[in-house]
Amino acid sequence: MQPLQQHPNADIANQPDLLAPDTSGMNFYRDDPALQDLLRLHLPDALLRHIEPHLDRLGALAGGYLDECARLADRHVPVLHQRDKFGRDVQWVEYHPAYRELEKAAFGEFGIHAMSIRKGVLGWPDKYPVAAKHAFTFLFNQTEFGMGCPINVTDGCAKLLANFGSEALKAKYLDGLTQTDMSELTQGGQFMTEKEGGSDVGTLTTTAVQEGDHWRLYGEKWFCSNADAKVVMLLARPEGAGPGTRGVGLFLMPRFLDDGSQNRYRIVRLKDKLGTRSMASGEIKLEGAIAYAVGKLDRGFVQMAEMVNSSRLSNGVKSTALMRRAYHDAMTVAKGRVVFGSRIIDLPLARRQLMKIMLATEQALSMSFLTADALDRAEAGSQDAAALLRILTPTLKFRATRDARKVCGDAMEMRGGIGYIEEFVTARLLRDAHLGSIWEGTGNIVAIDALKRAVGRHGADAALAADLHARLDDSANVPQAWRSRLHELTDRSIGFAREVAGRMDNEAEARRATSLLYHVASAVTLAWEGGRIDEMRGDARRLLLSRLVIDHRVAAHDPFRLTENTVSRAITDHLLGDRAVGMAEVGELLAAA
């Protein structure tokens, strides 16, 4: 891949007397030691050795060529055309060439959409575990968040079809959904939202009327991303079916029929969105569109809900990617600009702000890997992992997506007024970050799902408690006093979640209880990772992040008490520095008041 154009002032872009530098030219894989450490913890050596050159290439593209493509695609939004050049009523969406380059990278060169379904992607003989796939997701979405949706929904369509579709449907559509040859690729879409109720799926009004071996769909879908996808999964109520979600079926709807004609549904208009502008989201009117039933008609909602685990994890990873990119930018500014005679990174308030950005980012990264590991084990047949996944996915989705909004805003502030200008990435990061906490359920909906359903109905809290206690028991090199404190906080957070889940009048506490589960789980995970990384290469600094989570996210605060002291300054020095810090030195800081 070659740049679309050379930066006109590339030779002077980093002179200290100009604006603070940005991340142009950064390799987002090489410059992310935490990502590299966590991949070593979660992936087999042979697999990591195989994908590392590809991650390195994607990291370089994400910080260079693809970043320029993403900027152009965000500025030159898709355009809906109602006719082709011959005057025929064939709708089509025009995309900027930069968007097509992003597609080639995501779907063609790296095959991110197919990694967990198709063998042989990037030369690996088997399918990829979720943790490996989302390493690519994490890097790609640091440069382009909008295309994360087409990647995800294409992946989701393929999984739904593979798991529930008939052999005839799979033979006809599955290969195209998992192709990495761009000339053979069939991108997917999932059209769910209706005017009648976004998260209240049981109120949908789209109807399906059987006609021989297929169905005809009538109704409207209100927010459809990847609007011109060639294969769409959607929910509709078969004629005569009962009310609520039990009466909803899952259907596959092709964009074009076997004779090449366009199916009977129209893109009414494209959405004018705050963020993810590069990708076409639209309103769809179904006018007798041909579709095919997928799985049992009375299990459509349940089948679709099974994909929510994958989708919410992907959502959390994408929001983590936005935070990591924001962190990279903030650190680049802090190290590259001198004000009042000092580098920004040496100023106390700036250091405190950088730590806030870092802490939320590292929490989300750890929780993403924890959830990916649970999904891998659940798909291998572990019932305990399936229960763990049931609570981790909404918990990750709830907190990481909300933190991304704050982190991206703080990173913009680090750059100052110029960060508000669309020429720099920070404005786009902040716009895109607001989608995460809405997509796949708003914060209220997801918190209720975590507490009332995952805990109250399914008892998934027991699996979470068992996993966190096991990780602490497996961390013998971590100081005992810190492990004991985390054991206690695990029990308290689980107990509080059960209390909230058990009383309907406590629903208003669902958000706080979900946040506490997230913070305590991340503190335990960071401690476990810190112990393992110390054994691996003599660096226990991730344990210091575990302490900061407890100090700043869990412990009660006296607002009138000074918190800056020699201990907090030492922790900041270590985390913002590059030197490895062993367990003995870290242990002293964990024990210090």
Coordinates of C-alpha atoms in Angstrom, one line a residue:
M1 CA 0.0 0.0 0.0
Q2 CA 1.2 3.5 -0.9
P3 CA 0.2 6.8 0.7
L4 CA -2.5 8.7 -1.1
Q5 CA -0.3 11.8 -1.0
Q6 CA 2.8 13.0 0.8
H7 CA 2.3 15.4 3.6
P8 CA 3.2 18.8 2.2
N9 CA 5.4 19.7 5.2
A10 CA 6.7 16.3 6.2
D11 CA 10.2 17.6 6.6
I12 CA 9.3 20.2 9.2
A13 CA 6.3 18.5 10.9
N14 CA 8.3 17.7 14.1
Q15 CA 10.3 20.8 14.6
P16 CA 9.9 21.9 18.3
D17 CA 9.0 25.5 17.4
L18 CA 5.8 24.4 15.7
L19 CA 2.7 22.7 17.0
A20 CA 3.0 19.6 19.1
P21 CA 3.6 16.5 17.1
D22 CA 1.0 13.8 16.6
T23 CA 1.1 10.1 16.1
S24 CA 1.8 10.2 12.4
G25 CA 4.3 7.4 11.6
M26 CA 3.9 5.6 14.9
N27 CA 3.7 1.8 14.8
F28 CA 0.8 1.1 17.1
Y29 CA 1.9 -2.5 17.8
R30 CA 5.6 -1.8 18.4
D31 CA 4.8 1.1 20.7
D32 CA 2.3 -0.9 22.8
P33 CA 4.3 -3.1 25.3
A34 CA 1.2 -3.8 27.3
L35 CA -0.5 -5.4 24.2
Q36 CA 2.6 -7.5 23.5
D37 CA 2.7 -8.7 27.1
L38 CA -1.0 -9.7 27.2
L39 CA -0.7 -11.5 23.9
R40 CA 2.2 -13.5 25.4
L41 CA 0.0 -14.4 28.4
H42 CA -3.0 -15.4 26.4
L43 CA -1.7 -17.0 23.1
P44 CA 0.3 -20.1 22.4
D45 CA 3.9 -19.3 21.4
A46 CA 3.6 -20.7 17.9
L47 CA 0.5 -18.7 17.1
L48 CA 2.0 -15.5 18.5
R49 CA 5.1 -16.0 16.4
H50 CA 3.0 -16.4 13.3
I51 CA 0.8 -13.4 13.7
E52 CA 3.4 -11.0 15.1
P53 CA 4.8 -9.9 11.7
H54 CA 1.2 -9.2 10.6
L55 CA 0.4 -7.3 13.8
D56 CA 3.6 -5.3 13.2
R57 CA 2.6 -4.5 9.6
L58 CA -1.0 -3.5 10.7
G59 CA 0.5 -1.4 13.5
A60 CA 2.6 0.6 11.0
L61 CA -0.3 1.0 8.5
A62 CA -2.6 2.1 11.3
G63 CA -0.2 4.9 12.3
G64 CA 0.4 5.9 8.7
Y65 CA -1.3 5.1 5.4
L66 CA -4.6 3.8 6.9
D67 CA -4.8 6.8 9.2
E68 CA -4.7 9.2 6.3
C69 CA -7.4 7.0 4.6
A70 CA -9.5 7.2 7.7
R71 CA -9.3 11.0 7.8
L72 CA -10.4 11.3 4.2
A73 CA -13.2 8.7 4.6
D74 CA -14.5 10.6 7.6
R75 CA -14.6 13.9 5.7
H76 CA -16.0 12.5 2.4
V77 CA -19.1 10.7 3.6
P78 CA -21.1 8.0 1.6
V79 CA -23.6 9.3 -0.9
L80 CA -26.8 7.4 -1.7
H81 CA -27.8 7.3 -5.4
Q82 CA -31.3 6.3 -6.5
R83 CA -30.5 5.3 -10.1
D84 CA -27.5 4.0 -12.0
K85 CA -26.0 5.9 -14.9
F86 CA -28.4 4.2 -17.4
G87 CA -31.4 5.6 -15.6
R88 CA -32.4 2.3 -14.0
D89 CA -34.0 2.3 -10.5
V90 CA -31.0 0.6 -8.9
Q91 CA -29.9 2.1 -5.6
W92 CA -26.2 2.3 -4.9
V93 CA -23.9 4.0 -2.3
E94 CA -20.9 5.9 -3.5
Y95 CA -17.8 5.7 -1.2
H96 CA -14.6 7.7 -1.3
P97 CA -11.6 5.8 -2.6
A98 CA -10.0 6.1 0.8
Y99 CA -12.9 4.0 2.3
R100 CA -12.3 1.3 -0.3
E101 CA -8.7 1.2 0.8
L102 CA -9.7 0.7 4.4
E103 CA -12.0 -2.2 3.2
K104 CA -9.1 -3.8 1.3
A105 CA -7.0 -3.7 4.4
A106 CA -9.6 -5.0 6.9
F107 CA -11.4 -7.6 4.7
G108 CA -8.7 -8.4 2.1
E109 CA -5.2 -8.1 3.4
F110 CA -5.9 -9.1 7.1
G111 CA -9.3 -10.8 6.9
I112 CA -10.3 -9.7 10.4
H113 CA -14.0 -10.5 9.7
A114 CA -13.2 -14.2 8.9
M115 CA -10.5 -15.0 11.5
S116 CA -12.8 -16.9 13.9
I117 CA -14.7 -18.8 11.2
R118 CA -12.5 -19.6 8.2
K119 CA -9.3 -21.5 8.4
G120 CA -6.2 -20.3 6.5
V121 CA -6.5 -16.6 7.1
L122 CA -3.0 -15.0 6.9
G123 CA -1.6 -18.5 6.4
W124 CA -2.6 -19.9 9.8
P125 CA -3.9 -23.5 9.2
D126 CA -6.8 -23.2 11.8
K127 CA -9.3 -20.7 13.0
Y128 CA -8.0 -18.0 15.3
P129 CA -8.9 -17.8 18.9
V130 CA -10.8 -14.7 19.9
A131 CA -7.9 -13.1 21.7
A132 CA -5.8 -13.2 18.6
K133 CA -8.6 -11.9 16.3
H134 CA -9.2 -9.0 18.6
A135 CA -5.5 -8.0 18.6
F136 CA -6.1 -7.1 15.0
T137 CA -9.5 -5.4 15.8
F138 CA -7.7 -3.4 18.5
L139 CA -5.0 -2.1 16.1
F140 CA -7.3 -1.5 13.1
N141 CA -9.8 0.5 15.2
Q142 CA -7.2 2.8 16.5
T143 CA -7.1 4.3 13.0
E144 CA -10.7 3.7 11.8
F145 CA -13.6 3.1 14.1
G146 CA -16.4 3.3 11.6
M147 CA -15.4 0.3 9.6
G148 CA -15.4 -1.7 12.8
C149 CA -19.1 -2.1 12.3
P150 CA -19.1 -3.7 8.9
I151 CA -16.3 -6.0 10.0
N152 CA -18.3 -7.0 13.1
V153 CA -21.7 -7.5 11.4
T154 CA -20.2 -9.5 8.6
D155 CA -18.5 -11.7 11.2
G156 CA -21.8 -11.9 13.1
C157 CA -23.8 -12.8 10.0
A158 CA -21.4 -15.6 9.2
K159 CA -21.6 -17.0 12.7
L160 CA -25.4 -16.9 12.7
L161 CA -25.5 -18.7 9.4
A162 CA -22.9 -21.2 10.4
N163 CA -24.6 -22.0 13.7
F164 CA -28.3 -22.0 12.7
G165 CA -28.7 -21.9 8.9
S166 CA -29.8 -24.8 6.8
E167 CA -27.2 -26.6 4.7
A168 CA -28.6 -25.1 1.6
L169 CA -28.3 -21.5 2.9
K170 CA -24.7 -22.2 4.2
A171 CA -23.7 -23.6 0.8
K172 CA -25.1 -20.5 -0.9
Y173 CA -23.9 -17.7 1.3
L174 CA -21.3 -18.7 3.9
D175 CA -18.2 -18.8 1.7
G176 CA -18.8 -15.2 0.5
L177 CA -19.2 -13.9 4.0
T178 CA -15.8 -15.3 5.0
Q179 CA -13.9 -14.5 1.8
T180 CA -10.7 -12.5 1.9
D181 CA -10.6 -12.2 -2.0
M182 CA -12.3 -8.8 -2.4
S183 CA -13.8 -9.9 -5.7
E184 CA -15.6 -12.8 -4.0
L185 CA -16.4 -11.0 -0.7
T186 CA -20.0 -10.6 0.5
Q187 CA -20.3 -8.1 3.3
G188 CA -23.0 -8.6 5.8
G189 CA -25.4 -6.5 7.8
Q190 CA -27.7 -6.9 10.8
F191 CA -30.8 -4.7 10.6
M192 CA -32.4 -4.7 14.1
T193 CA -33.5 -1.3 15.3
E194 CA -37.1 -0.1 14.6
K195 CA -39.0 3.1 15.5
E196 CA -41.2 1.2 17.8
G197 CA -38.4 0.2 20.2
G198 CA -34.7 0.0 19.9
S199 CA -33.8 -2.3 22.8
D200 CA -37.4 -3.4 23.3
V201 CA -37.1 -5.9 20.5
G202 CA -40.4 -7.6 21.4
T203 CA -42.4 -4.6 20.1
L204 CA -41.0 -4.8 16.5
T205 CA -43.6 -4.6 13.8
T206 CA -41.8 -6.0 10.8
T207 CA -43.8 -8.9 9.4
A208 CA -42.9 -12.1 7.5
V209 CA -45.4 -13.8 5.1
Q210 CA -44.5 -17.3 3.9
E211 CA -44.4 -17.8 0.1
G212 CA -43.3 -21.3 -0.9
D213 CA -39.7 -22.0 0.3
H214 CA -39.1 -18.3 1.2
W215 CA -40.7 -15.4 3.0
R216 CA -41.8 -11.9 2.1
L217 CA -40.8 -9.1 4.6
Y218 CA -42.8 -5.9 5.2
G219 CA -42.0 -3.0 7.5
E220 CA -39.2 -0.6 8.3
K221 CA -35.8 -0.8 10.0
W222 CA -34.8 2.5 11.4
F223 CA -31.0 2.4 12.0
C224 CA -29.2 0.0 9.7
S225 CA -25.4 0.2 9.5
N226 CA -23.6 -1.1 6.5
A227 CA -26.8 -0.3 4.7
D228 CA -25.9 -1.6 1.3
A229 CA -24.6 -5.0 2.6
K230 CA -25.2 -7.9 0.2
V231 CA -26.4 -10.3 2.9
V232 CA -28.5 -9.1 5.9
M233 CA -29.7 -10.9 9.1
L234 CA -32.8 -9.4 10.6
L235 CA -35.7 -10.2 12.9
A236 CA -39.3 -10.2 11.8
R237 CA -42.6 -11.6 13.2
P238 CA -44.0 -14.4 11.1
E239 CA -47.7 -14.0 10.2
G240 CA -49.8 -15.4 13.0
A241 CA -47.0 -15.5 15.5
G242 CA -47.6 -14.4 19.1
P243 CA -46.5 -11.1 20.7
G244 CA -43.1 -10.4 22.4
T245 CA -39.7 -11.8 21.6
R246 CA -41.0 -15.4 21.5
G247 CA -42.9 -14.6 18.4
V248 CA -39.9 -13.3 16.5
G249 CA -38.0 -15.2 13.8
L250 CA -34.5 -14.8 12.3
F251 CA -34.2 -14.3 8.6
L252 CA -31.5 -13.9 5.9
M253 CA -32.3 -11.3 3.3
P254 CA -30.0 -11.0 0.2
R255 CA -29.5 -7.6 -1.4
F256 CA -29.7 -9.0 -4.9
L257 CA -31.7 -12.0 -6.1
D258 CA -30.5 -14.9 -8.2
D259 CA -31.4 -13.2 -11.5
G260 CA -29.3 -10.1 -10.5
S261 CA -32.3 -7.9 -9.7
Q262 CA -32.4 -5.8 -6.6
N263 CA -34.5 -7.3 -3.7
R264 CA -37.7 -5.5 -2.8
Y265 CA -36.4 -3.2 -0.1
R266 CA -35.2 0.4 -0.3
I267 CA -32.6 2.5 1.4
V268 CA -34.8 5.5 2.2
R269 CA -32.0 7.8 3.3
L270 CA -28.5 7.6 4.9
K271 CA -28.2 8.9 8.5
D272 CA -26.4 12.1 9.2
K273 CA -24.4 10.9 12.2
L274 CA -22.2 12.5 14.9
G275 CA -19.4 10.0 14.3
T276 CA -18.6 6.8 12.3
R277 CA -19.3 9.0 9.3
S278 CA -17.2 6.9 6.9
M279 CA -19.7 4.0 7.1
A280 CA -23.2 4.1 5.5
S281 CA -26.0 3.8 8.1
G282 CA -29.5 4.1 6.7
E283 CA -33.3 3.7 7.0
I284 CA -34.6 0.7 5.2
K285 CA -38.2 0.1 4.0
L286 CA -39.1 -3.5 3.3
E287 CA -41.6 -3.9 0.5
G288 CA -42.1 -7.6 0.2
A289 CA -38.4 -8.4 0.2
I290 CA -37.5 -12.1 -0.2
A291 CA -35.9 -13.7 2.8
Y292 CA -35.1 -17.1 4.2
A293 CA -35.8 -18.4 7.7
V294 CA -32.6 -19.1 9.7
G295 CA -33.1 -21.7 12.5
K296 CA -36.4 -22.3 14.3
L297 CA -38.9 -19.5 13.8
D298 CA -39.7 -19.3 17.5
R299 CA -36.0 -19.0 18.5
G300 CA -35.0 -16.0 16.4
F301 CA -34.5 -13.6 19.3
V302 CA -32.6 -16.2 21.3
Q303 CA -30.4 -17.0 18.3
M304 CA -29.6 -13.4 17.7
A305 CA -29.0 -12.8 21.4
E306 CA -26.2 -15.5 21.3
M307 CA -24.3 -13.2 19.0
V308 CA -24.6 -10.3 21.5
N309 CA -21.7 -11.8 23.4
S310 CA -19.4 -11.5 20.4
S311 CA -20.8 -8.2 19.4
R312 CA -20.5 -6.6 22.9
L313 CA -17.0 -7.9 23.3
S314 CA -16.1 -6.4 19.9
N315 CA -17.7 -3.2 21.0
G316 CA -15.6 -3.1 24.2
V317 CA -12.4 -3.8 22.2
K318 CA -13.2 -1.0 19.8
S319 CA -13.8 1.5 22.6
T320 CA -10.5 0.3 24.1
A321 CA -8.8 1.0 20.8
L322 CA -10.2 4.6 20.8
M323 CA -8.7 5.0 24.3
R324 CA -5.4 3.6 23.3
R325 CA -5.2 6.0 20.3
A326 CA -6.2 8.9 22.6
Y327 CA -3.5 7.8 25.0
H328 CA -0.8 7.6 22.3
D329 CA -1.8 11.1 21.1
A330 CA -1.8 12.6 24.7
M331 CA 1.6 11.1 25.4
T332 CA 3.0 12.3 22.1
V333 CA 1.9 15.8 22.9
A334 CA 3.1 15.6 26.5
K335 CA 6.6 14.5 25.5
G336 CA 6.8 16.6 22.4
R337 CA 5.8 20.1 23.6
V338 CA 7.6 22.5 25.9
V339 CA 5.5 25.2 27.8
F340 CA 6.8 27.6 30.4
G341 CA 10.2 26.1 30.1
S342 CA 9.1 22.5 30.8
R343 CA 7.9 19.5 28.9
I344 CA 4.2 19.0 29.5
I345 CA 4.9 15.5 30.8
D346 CA 6.9 16.9 33.6
L347 CA 4.1 19.1 34.9
P348 CA 2.2 17.8 37.9
L349 CA -1.4 18.4 36.7
A350 CA -0.5 17.0 33.2
R351 CA 0.9 13.9 34.8
R352 CA -2.2 13.4 36.8
Q353 CA -4.4 13.7 33.7
L354 CA -2.1 11.3 31.8
M355 CA -2.6 8.8 34.6
K356 CA -6.4 9.1 34.4
I357 CA -6.2 8.4 30.6
M358 CA -3.8 5.5 31.2
L359 CA -5.7 3.8 34.0
A360 CA -9.1 3.6 32.1
T361 CA -7.3 2.4 29.0
E362 CA -5.4 -0.4 30.7
Q363 CA -8.4 -1.5 32.7
A364 CA -10.3 -1.9 29.4
L365 CA -7.5 -3.7 27.7
S366 CA -7.2 -6.2 30.6
M367 CA -11.0 -6.7 30.7
S368 CA -11.1 -7.2 26.9
F369 CA -8.6 -10.0 27.1
L370 CA -10.3 -11.6 30.2
T371 CA -13.6 -11.6 28.2
A372 CA -12.0 -12.9 25.0
D373 CA -10.5 -15.8 27.0
A374 CA -13.9 -16.6 28.4
L375 CA -15.4 -16.6 25.0
D376 CA -12.7 -18.9 23.6
R377 CA -13.3 -21.4 26.5
A378 CA -17.1 -21.1 26.2
E379 CA -17.0 -22.0 22.5
A380 CA -14.8 -24.9 23.4
G381 CA -17.6 -26.2 25.6
S382 CA -16.9 -24.9 29.1
Q383 CA -20.2 -24.2 30.9
D384 CA -18.3 -22.3 33.6
A385 CA -16.8 -20.0 31.0
A386 CA -20.2 -19.6 29.3
A387 CA -21.6 -18.3 32.7
L388 CA -18.5 -16.1 33.1
L389 CA -19.0 -14.7 29.7
R390 CA -22.6 -13.9 30.4
I391 CA -21.6 -11.4 33.0
L392 CA -18.4 -10.1 31.6
T393 CA -19.7 -9.0 28.2
P394 CA -22.3 -6.5 29.5
T395 CA -19.9 -5.4 32.2
L396 CA -17.2 -4.7 29.8
K397 CA -19.6 -3.0 27.3
F398 CA -21.1 -0.8 30.0
R399 CA -17.9 0.6 31.5
A400 CA -15.3 0.6 28.7
T401 CA -17.6 2.5 26.3
R402 CA -18.4 5.1 28.9
D403 CA -14.8 5.5 29.9
A404 CA -13.9 6.0 26.2
R405 CA -15.9 9.2 26.0
K406 CA -14.1 10.7 29.0
V407 CA -10.6 9.5 27.9
C408 CA -11.0 10.9 24.4
G409 CA -12.1 14.2 25.8
D410 CA -9.2 14.4 28.2
A411 CA -6.8 13.6 25.4
M412 CA -8.3 16.4 23.3
E413 CA -7.7 18.8 26.2
M414 CA -4.1 17.6 26.4
R415 CA -3.6 19.0 22.9
G416 CA -5.5 22.2 23.8
G417 CA -7.5 24.2 21.3
I418 CA -5.9 22.6 18.3
G419 CA -7.3 19.3 19.4
Y420 CA -10.7 20.6 18.7
I421 CA -9.8 21.0 15.0
E422 CA -10.8 18.2 12.6
E423 CA -7.3 18.1 11.1
F424 CA -6.1 16.2 14.1
V425 CA -7.5 12.8 15.1
T426 CA -8.7 13.8 18.6
A427 CA -12.0 15.4 17.4
R428 CA -12.8 12.3 15.4
L429 CA -12.0 10.0 18.4
L430 CA -14.4 11.9 20.6
R431 CA -17.2 11.9 18.1
D432 CA -16.8 8.1 17.5
A433 CA -16.5 7.3 21.2
H434 CA -20.1 8.3 21.8
L435 CA -21.4 5.5 19.6
G436 CA -20.0 2.7 21.8
S437 CA -22.3 3.4 24.8
I438 CA -25.4 3.4 22.5
W439 CA -24.7 0.6 20.1
E440 CA -25.8 -2.8 21.3
G441 CA -27.8 -1.3 24.2
T442 CA -27.5 2.0 26.1
G443 CA -25.8 2.1 29.5
N444 CA -29.1 1.7 31.4
I445 CA -30.1 -1.3 29.3
V446 CA -26.7 -3.0 29.6
A447 CA -26.4 -2.4 33.3
I448 CA -29.9 -4.0 33.8
D449 CA -28.8 -6.9 31.7
A450 CA -25.7 -7.4 33.8
L451 CA -27.5 -7.2 37.2
K452 CA -31.1 -8.3 36.7
R453 CA -30.4 -11.0 34.1
A454 CA -26.8 -12.2 34.3
V455 CA -26.7 -12.0 38.1
G456 CA -30.4 -12.2 39.1
R457 CA -31.7 -14.7 36.5
H458 CA -28.6 -16.7 35.5
G459 CA -26.4 -16.6 38.6
A460 CA -23.4 -15.7 36.5
D461 CA -21.9 -13.9 39.5
A462 CA -20.8 -17.2 41.0
A463 CA -18.7 -17.9 37.9
L464 CA -17.1 -14.4 38.1
A465 CA -16.3 -14.8 41.8
A466 CA -14.7 -18.2 41.2
D467 CA -12.6 -16.9 38.3
L468 CA -11.3 -13.9 40.2
H469 CA -10.5 -15.9 43.4
A470 CA -8.7 -18.5 41.2
R471 CA -6.6 -15.8 39.6
L472 CA -5.6 -14.5 42.9
D473 CA -4.8 -17.9 44.2
D474 CA -2.7 -18.4 41.1
S475 CA -0.6 -15.3 41.8
A476 CA 1.7 -16.6 44.5
N477 CA 4.4 -14.0 43.7
V478 CA 2.0 -11.1 44.4
P479 CA 2.2 -9.8 48.0
Q480 CA -0.2 -11.7 50.2
A481 CA -1.6 -8.6 51.8
W482 CA -2.6 -7.2 48.4
R483 CA -4.2 -10.5 47.3
S484 CA -6.1 -10.7 50.6
R485 CA -7.5 -7.2 50.0
L486 CA -8.6 -8.1 46.5
H487 CA -10.2 -11.4 47.8
E488 CA -12.2 -9.3 50.2
L489 CA -13.2 -6.7 47.6
T490 CA -14.2 -9.5 45.2
D491 CA -16.6 -10.8 47.8
R492 CA -18.0 -7.4 48.6
S493 CA -18.6 -6.4 45.0
I494 CA -20.3 -9.7 44.2
G495 CA -22.4 -9.4 47.4
F496 CA -23.5 -5.9 46.4
A497 CA -24.4 -7.0 42.9
R498 CA -26.5 -9.8 44.3
E499 CA -28.3 -7.4 46.7
V500 CA -29.1 -5.1 43.8
A501 CA -30.3 -7.9 41.6
G502 CA -32.5 -9.4 44.3
R503 CA -34.6 -6.3 44.8
M504 CA -36.7 -4.7 42.1
D505 CA -36.6 -1.4 44.0
N506 CA -32.8 -1.3 43.7
E507 CA -32.8 -1.1 39.9
A508 CA -31.5 2.4 40.1
E509 CA -28.3 1.0 41.7
A510 CA -27.6 -1.2 38.7
R511 CA -25.1 1.1 37.1
R512 CA -23.1 1.6 40.3
A513 CA -23.1 -2.2 40.9
T514 CA -22.0 -2.9 37.4
S515 CA -19.2 -0.4 37.6
L516 CA -18.0 -1.9 40.9
L517 CA -17.9 -5.4 39.3
Y518 CA -15.9 -4.0 36.5
H519 CA -13.4 -2.1 38.7
V520 CA -12.8 -5.0 41.1
A521 CA -12.5 -7.5 38.3
S522 CA -10.0 -5.3 36.5
A523 CA -8.0 -4.8 39.6
V524 CA -7.8 -8.5 40.1
T525 CA -6.9 -9.1 36.5
L526 CA -4.2 -6.4 36.5
A527 CA -2.7 -8.0 39.6
W528 CA -2.7 -11.4 38.0
E529 CA -1.1 -10.0 34.8
G530 CA 1.5 -8.1 36.9
G531 CA 2.5 -11.3 38.6
R532 CA 2.8 -13.2 35.3
I533 CA 4.7 -10.4 33.5
D534 CA 7.1 -10.1 36.4
E535 CA 7.9 -13.9 36.1
M536 CA 8.2 -13.4 32.3
R537 CA 10.5 -10.4 32.1
G538 CA 10.9 -8.9 35.6
D539 CA 8.4 -6.1 35.4
A540 CA 5.5 -5.9 38.0
R541 CA 4.3 -2.4 37.2
R542 CA 0.8 -3.6 36.2
L543 CA 0.3 -4.3 39.9
L544 CA 0.5 -0.5 40.5
L545 CA -2.4 0.0 38.1
S546 CA -4.3 -2.5 40.2
R547 CA -3.7 -0.4 43.3
L548 CA -4.8 2.8 41.4
V549 CA -8.1 1.2 40.4
I550 CA -8.8 0.4 44.1
D551 CA -7.6 3.8 45.3
H552 CA -9.5 5.9 42.8
R553 CA -12.4 3.8 41.6
V554 CA -13.5 1.7 44.6
A555 CA -12.3 3.2 47.9
A556 CA -14.3 5.9 49.7
H557 CA -12.8 9.3 49.5
D558 CA -12.6 12.3 51.8
P559 CA -12.9 15.2 49.4
F560 CA -11.0 17.5 51.8
R561 CA -8.0 15.2 52.2
L562 CA -4.8 15.8 50.2
T563 CA -3.9 12.7 48.1
E564 CA -0.7 13.7 46.4
N565 CA 2.3 12.3 48.3
T566 CA 5.6 10.6 47.8
V567 CA 3.9 7.2 47.1
S568 CA 1.6 8.5 44.5
R569 CA 4.4 10.4 42.8
A570 CA 6.6 7.2 42.8
I571 CA 3.8 5.2 41.2
T572 CA 3.3 7.9 38.6
D573 CA 7.0 8.0 37.9
H574 CA 7.1 4.3 37.3
L575 CA 4.0 4.1 35.1
L576 CA 4.9 7.0 32.9
G577 CA 8.5 5.8 32.7
D578 CA 10.1 3.1 30.6
R579 CA 12.1 1.2 33.2
A580 CA 10.9 -2.2 34.3
V581 CA 10.2 -2.4 38.1
G582 CA 10.5 -5.7 39.9
M583 CA 8.1 -7.2 42.5
A584 CA 10.1 -6.2 45.5
E585 CA 9.9 -2.5 44.7
V586 CA 6.3 -2.7 43.6
G587 CA 5.4 -4.6 46.8
E588 CA 6.7 -1.7 48.9
L589 CA 4.4 0.7 47.1
L590 CA 1.4 -1.6 47.4
A591 CA 1.9 -1.7 51.2
A592 CA 2.6 2.0 51.6
A593 CA -0.2 4.2 52.9

